[in-house]
Amino acid sequence: MKFFLDTANIDQIKEAHDLGILDGVTTNPTLMAREGITGEGNIKKHYAEIATIVDGDVSAEVISTDFKSMVREGEILADIAENIVVKIPMIKDGVKAMSYFSNKGIRTNCTLVFSAGQAILAAKAGAAYVSPFVGRLDDITFDGMELVEQITDIYGIQGFATEVLVASVRSALHIVKAAELGADVVTCPLSAILSLLNHPLTDIGLKKFLEDYHKSQGK
Ligand code: G3P
């Protein structure tokens, strides 16, 4: 399972990259706004910087909601770097745009997916990735991981090539569950990845090892 960072924050992307566990990045308009990135030129520059740090795919989201504008915007984004994947919302014009890009060899990430039906449409449209939002489903008391299970089952049965990218990940448990279900990718904040590190027995064990070492050295 690949680890993508769900952020537009350069420091966090560098930190995850330095850990050697970063396979890609996803962004969205909210995350770009959080970094204070405004204006087409700055947005393009920011994506270019991220795409240079990261070896793997970087999802850049379109703002438009009609087919023609999505195509125009997506082509500009795809031109920034080879590893840019155009992120497109699951709406009717979005399906048309994903089919268009797929025929042109431009990879897409279908975002805002909340049902198995939407995931089937994304795969039919040739999306490279489908992004079910698990945290936001949990927020409305629907188990987001049930949707991931349904999608991985359907894609397996149907032989769809679209990769399941679990998004809106909020915790270590989401990451572990996604791995159990055979998801291809999780995208999450750095804090969720770092929380995988935590176990009190590791801390207790390390303290004891170091104490014993120092004792044996007469310190
Ligand atoms: O990038 C889309 C998704 O991961 C957003 O997550 O936490 O805003 O629901 P969240």
Tab-separated table of C-alpha atoms and ligand atoms in Angstrom:
chain	number	residue	atom	x	y	z
A	1	MET	CA	0.000	0.000	0.000
A	2	LYS	CA	1.353	3.387	-1.010
A	3	PHE	CA	1.498	6.312	1.434
A	4	PHE	CA	0.468	9.679	0.030
A	5	LEU	CA	0.519	12.859	2.100
A	6	ASP	CA	-2.727	14.843	1.991
A	7	THR	CA	-1.271	18.332	2.213
A	8	ALA	CA	0.143	21.252	0.271
A	9	ASN	CA	2.607	22.042	3.071
A	10	ILE	CA	6.157	21.885	1.716
A	11	ASP	CA	7.831	21.313	5.113
A	12	GLN	CA	5.606	18.315	5.871
A	13	ILE	CA	6.144	16.888	2.385
A	14	LYS	CA	9.935	17.230	2.857
A	15	GLU	CA	9.718	15.608	6.315
A	16	ALA	CA	7.786	12.584	4.988
A	17	HIS	CA	10.129	12.345	2.002
A	18	ASP	CA	13.161	12.372	4.309
A	19	LEU	CA	11.630	9.493	6.277
A	20	GLY	CA	11.754	7.499	3.041
A	21	ILE	CA	8.092	6.480	3.193
A	22	LEU	CA	6.493	9.000	0.855
A	23	ASP	CA	4.959	7.649	-2.349
A	24	GLY	CA	2.971	10.688	-3.438
A	25	VAL	CA	0.900	13.719	-2.488
A	26	THR	CA	-2.737	14.728	-2.811
A	27	THR	CA	-3.985	18.269	-2.510
A	28	ASN	CA	-7.343	19.967	-2.752
A	29	PRO	CA	-8.485	23.613	-2.924
A	30	THR	CA	-8.932	23.708	0.876
A	31	LEU	CA	-5.369	22.489	1.476
A	32	MET	CA	-3.919	24.970	-1.051
A	33	ALA	CA	-5.872	27.816	0.578
A	34	ARG	CA	-4.553	26.717	3.998
A	35	GLU	CA	-0.997	27.387	2.719
A	36	GLY	CA	-2.075	30.823	1.471
A	37	ILE	CA	-1.408	29.916	-2.174
A	38	THR	CA	-3.439	32.213	-4.423
A	39	GLY	CA	-3.361	33.156	-8.112
A	40	GLU	CA	-2.825	30.832	-11.071
A	41	GLY	CA	0.914	31.520	-11.317
A	42	ASN	CA	1.602	30.809	-7.642
A	43	ILE	CA	-0.583	27.700	-7.673
A	44	LYS	CA	1.361	26.337	-10.687
A	45	LYS	CA	4.694	27.165	-9.024
A	46	HIS	CA	3.603	25.451	-5.820
A	47	TYR	CA	2.549	22.287	-7.657
A	48	ALA	CA	5.836	22.321	-9.575
A	49	GLU	CA	7.785	22.503	-6.293
A	50	ILE	CA	5.809	19.607	-4.778
A	51	ALA	CA	6.236	17.540	-7.953
A	52	THR	CA	10.014	18.046	-7.742
A	53	ILE	CA	10.283	16.876	-4.119
A	54	VAL	CA	8.072	13.825	-4.626
A	55	ASP	CA	9.032	10.981	-6.967
A	56	GLY	CA	5.471	9.609	-7.119
A	57	ASP	CA	2.137	11.053	-8.161
A	58	VAL	CA	0.897	14.483	-7.101
A	59	SER	CA	-2.844	15.114	-7.383
A	60	ALA	CA	-3.772	18.659	-8.411
A	61	GLU	CA	-7.481	19.466	-8.305
A	62	VAL	CA	-9.484	21.429	-10.875
A	63	ILE	CA	-11.739	24.217	-9.636
A	64	SER	CA	-14.075	24.229	-12.656
A	65	THR	CA	-17.278	22.232	-12.725
A	66	ASP	CA	-18.145	22.224	-16.436
A	67	PHE	CA	-16.548	19.882	-18.991
A	68	LYS	CA	-14.819	22.456	-21.209
A	69	SER	CA	-13.284	24.405	-18.339
A	70	MET	CA	-12.240	21.216	-16.531
A	71	VAL	CA	-10.428	20.063	-19.666
A	72	ARG	CA	-8.719	23.435	-20.098
A	73	GLU	CA	-7.694	23.576	-16.447
A	74	GLY	CA	-6.687	19.899	-16.292
A	75	GLU	CA	-4.453	20.223	-19.348
A	76	ILE	CA	-2.644	23.182	-17.773
A	77	LEU	CA	-2.150	21.209	-14.531
A	78	ALA	CA	-0.987	18.063	-16.352
A	79	ASP	CA	1.610	20.151	-18.223
A	80	ILE	CA	3.306	21.252	-14.990
A	81	ALA	CA	5.113	17.928	-14.465
A	82	GLU	CA	4.940	14.290	-15.551
A	83	ASN	CA	3.872	13.114	-12.106
A	84	ILE	CA	0.875	15.456	-11.860
A	85	VAL	CA	-2.462	13.615	-11.742
A	86	VAL	CA	-5.557	15.712	-12.453
A	87	LYS	CA	-8.058	15.485	-9.600
A	88	ILE	CA	-11.659	15.707	-10.753
A	89	PRO	CA	-14.891	15.677	-8.716
A	90	MET	CA	-17.480	12.920	-9.147
A	91	ILE	CA	-20.058	14.925	-11.084
A	92	LYS	CA	-21.531	14.316	-14.564
A	93	ASP	CA	-19.145	16.684	-16.378
A	94	GLY	CA	-16.345	15.228	-14.278
A	95	VAL	CA	-17.065	11.732	-15.617
A	96	LYS	CA	-16.937	13.137	-19.158
A	97	ALA	CA	-13.665	14.930	-18.396
A	98	MET	CA	-12.114	11.772	-16.881
A	99	SER	CA	-13.038	9.777	-20.009
A	100	TYR	CA	-11.538	12.536	-22.172
A	101	PHE	CA	-8.296	12.609	-20.180
A	102	SER	CA	-8.090	8.821	-20.078
A	103	ASN	CA	-8.288	8.698	-23.893
A	104	LYS	CA	-5.516	11.306	-24.058
A	105	GLY	CA	-3.270	9.364	-21.658
A	106	ILE	CA	-3.613	11.964	-18.885
A	107	ARG	CA	-4.136	10.304	-15.495
A	108	THR	CA	-6.948	11.388	-13.187
A	109	ASN	CA	-7.951	10.980	-9.542
A	110	CYS	CA	-11.726	10.911	-9.054
A	111	THR	CA	-12.457	12.766	-5.826
A	112	LEU	CA	-15.455	13.182	-3.498
A	113	VAL	CA	-16.533	9.546	-3.834
A	114	PHE	CA	-19.064	8.389	-1.244
A	115	SER	CA	-20.740	5.348	-2.838
A	116	ALA	CA	-19.884	2.139	-4.661
A	117	GLY	CA	-21.929	3.322	-7.655
A	118	GLN	CA	-19.754	6.420	-7.973
A	119	ALA	CA	-16.640	4.239	-7.733
A	120	ILE	CA	-17.891	2.026	-10.575
A	121	LEU	CA	-18.492	5.124	-12.743
A	122	ALA	CA	-14.998	6.443	-11.981
A	123	ALA	CA	-13.461	3.133	-13.071
A	124	LYS	CA	-15.592	3.036	-16.243
A	125	ALA	CA	-14.398	6.585	-17.043
A	126	GLY	CA	-10.797	5.354	-16.820
A	127	ALA	CA	-9.723	7.191	-13.659
A	128	ALA	CA	-6.252	6.150	-12.474
A	129	TYR	CA	-7.392	6.575	-8.851
A	130	VAL	CA	-10.721	6.620	-7.037
A	131	SER	CA	-10.858	8.518	-3.726
A	132	PRO	CA	-13.476	7.332	-1.229
A	133	PHE	CA	-13.637	9.802	1.698
A	134	VAL	CA	-13.747	7.585	4.780
A	135	GLY	CA	-13.495	10.219	7.530
A	136	ARG	CA	-16.368	12.276	6.147
A	137	LEU	CA	-18.559	9.141	6.007
A	138	ASP	CA	-17.607	8.320	9.606
A	139	ASP	CA	-18.655	11.893	10.470
A	140	ILE	CA	-22.226	11.081	9.386
A	141	THR	CA	-22.172	7.720	11.233
A	142	PHE	CA	-21.632	5.565	8.147
A	143	ASP	CA	-18.578	3.316	8.471
A	144	GLY	CA	-16.296	4.658	5.735
A	145	MET	CA	-14.298	1.441	5.711
A	146	GLU	CA	-17.406	-0.508	4.638
A	147	LEU	CA	-17.334	1.521	1.438
A	148	VAL	CA	-13.629	0.770	0.918
A	149	GLU	CA	-14.360	-2.947	1.352
A	150	GLN	CA	-17.215	-2.756	-1.162
A	151	ILE	CA	-15.048	-0.927	-3.722
A	152	THR	CA	-12.030	-3.253	-3.363
A	153	ASP	CA	-14.375	-6.267	-3.723
A	154	ILE	CA	-16.097	-4.865	-6.812
A	155	TYR	CA	-12.848	-3.782	-8.473
A	156	GLY	CA	-11.376	-7.242	-7.785
A	157	ILE	CA	-14.414	-9.066	-9.239
A	158	GLN	CA	-14.615	-6.779	-12.269
A	159	GLY	CA	-10.878	-6.523	-12.855
A	160	PHE	CA	-10.948	-2.698	-12.899
A	161	ALA	CA	-7.454	-1.192	-13.115
A	162	THR	CA	-8.359	1.975	-11.151
A	163	GLU	CA	-6.408	2.163	-7.883
A	164	VAL	CA	-8.329	2.588	-4.629
A	165	LEU	CA	-6.920	5.662	-2.861
A	166	VAL	CA	-8.427	5.913	0.616
A	167	ALA	CA	-8.878	9.621	1.422
A	168	SER	CA	-10.136	11.714	4.333
A	169	VAL	CA	-8.021	9.470	6.540
A	170	ARG	CA	-7.874	10.755	10.096
A	171	SER	CA	-6.174	8.081	12.211
A	172	ALA	CA	-3.750	5.184	12.472
A	173	LEU	CA	-6.737	2.829	12.608
A	174	HIS	CA	-7.962	4.086	9.220
A	175	ILE	CA	-4.512	3.320	7.769
A	176	VAL	CA	-4.372	-0.188	9.258
A	177	LYS	CA	-7.945	-0.977	8.127
A	178	ALA	CA	-7.190	0.285	4.614
A	179	ALA	CA	-4.150	-2.017	4.487
A	180	GLU	CA	-6.240	-4.989	5.696
A	181	LEU	CA	-8.792	-4.340	2.967
A	182	GLY	CA	-6.150	-4.289	0.237
A	183	ALA	CA	-6.415	-0.582	-0.625
A	184	ASP	CA	-3.756	0.548	-3.095
A	185	VAL	CA	-3.070	3.918	-1.456
A	186	VAL	CA	-3.891	5.904	1.682
A	187	THR	CA	-3.616	9.647	1.705
A	188	CYS	CA	-3.423	11.258	5.109
A	189	PRO	CA	-1.967	14.038	7.221
A	190	LEU	CA	1.619	13.499	8.439
A	191	SER	CA	0.267	13.241	12.014
A	192	ALA	CA	-1.743	10.101	11.106
A	193	ILE	CA	1.345	8.452	9.583
A	194	LEU	CA	3.519	9.371	12.587
A	195	SER	CA	0.887	8.009	14.991
A	196	LEU	CA	1.621	4.542	13.522
A	197	LEU	CA	4.913	4.765	15.444
A	198	ASN	CA	3.337	4.884	18.875
A	199	HIS	CA	3.378	1.967	21.297
A	200	PRO	CA	4.073	2.283	25.049
A	201	LEU	CA	5.860	-1.094	25.114
A	202	THR	CA	8.335	0.239	22.530
A	203	ASP	CA	9.123	3.208	24.796
A	204	ILE	CA	9.390	1.014	27.919
A	205	GLY	CA	11.527	-1.552	26.061
A	206	LEU	CA	13.907	1.066	24.653
A	207	LYS	CA	14.310	2.737	28.072
A	208	LYS	CA	15.207	-0.656	29.627
A	209	PHE	CA	17.678	-1.554	26.847
A	210	LEU	CA	19.489	1.754	27.283
A	211	GLU	CA	19.499	1.514	31.101
A	212	ASP	CA	20.963	-2.011	30.922
A	213	TYR	CA	23.606	-0.895	28.427
A	214	HIS	CA	24.673	2.038	30.602
A	215	LYS	CA	24.738	-0.190	33.728
A	216	SER	CA	26.970	-2.714	31.908
A	217	GLN	CA	29.350	0.137	31.039
A	218	GLY	CA	29.549	1.125	34.728
A	219	LYS	CA	27.720	4.449	34.077
B	1	G3P	O1	-8.071	15.423	0.023
B	1	G3P	C1	-9.339	14.988	0.312
B	1	G3P	C2	-9.549	14.444	1.708
B	1	G3P	O2	-8.488	13.616	2.087
B	1	G3P	C3	-9.952	15.468	2.731
B	1	G3P	O3	-9.928	14.984	4.039
B	1	G3P	O4	-10.112	15.335	6.475
B	1	G3P	O5	-10.905	17.142	4.884
B	1	G3P	O6	-12.193	15.037	5.151
B	1	G3P	P1	-10.824	15.669	5.198
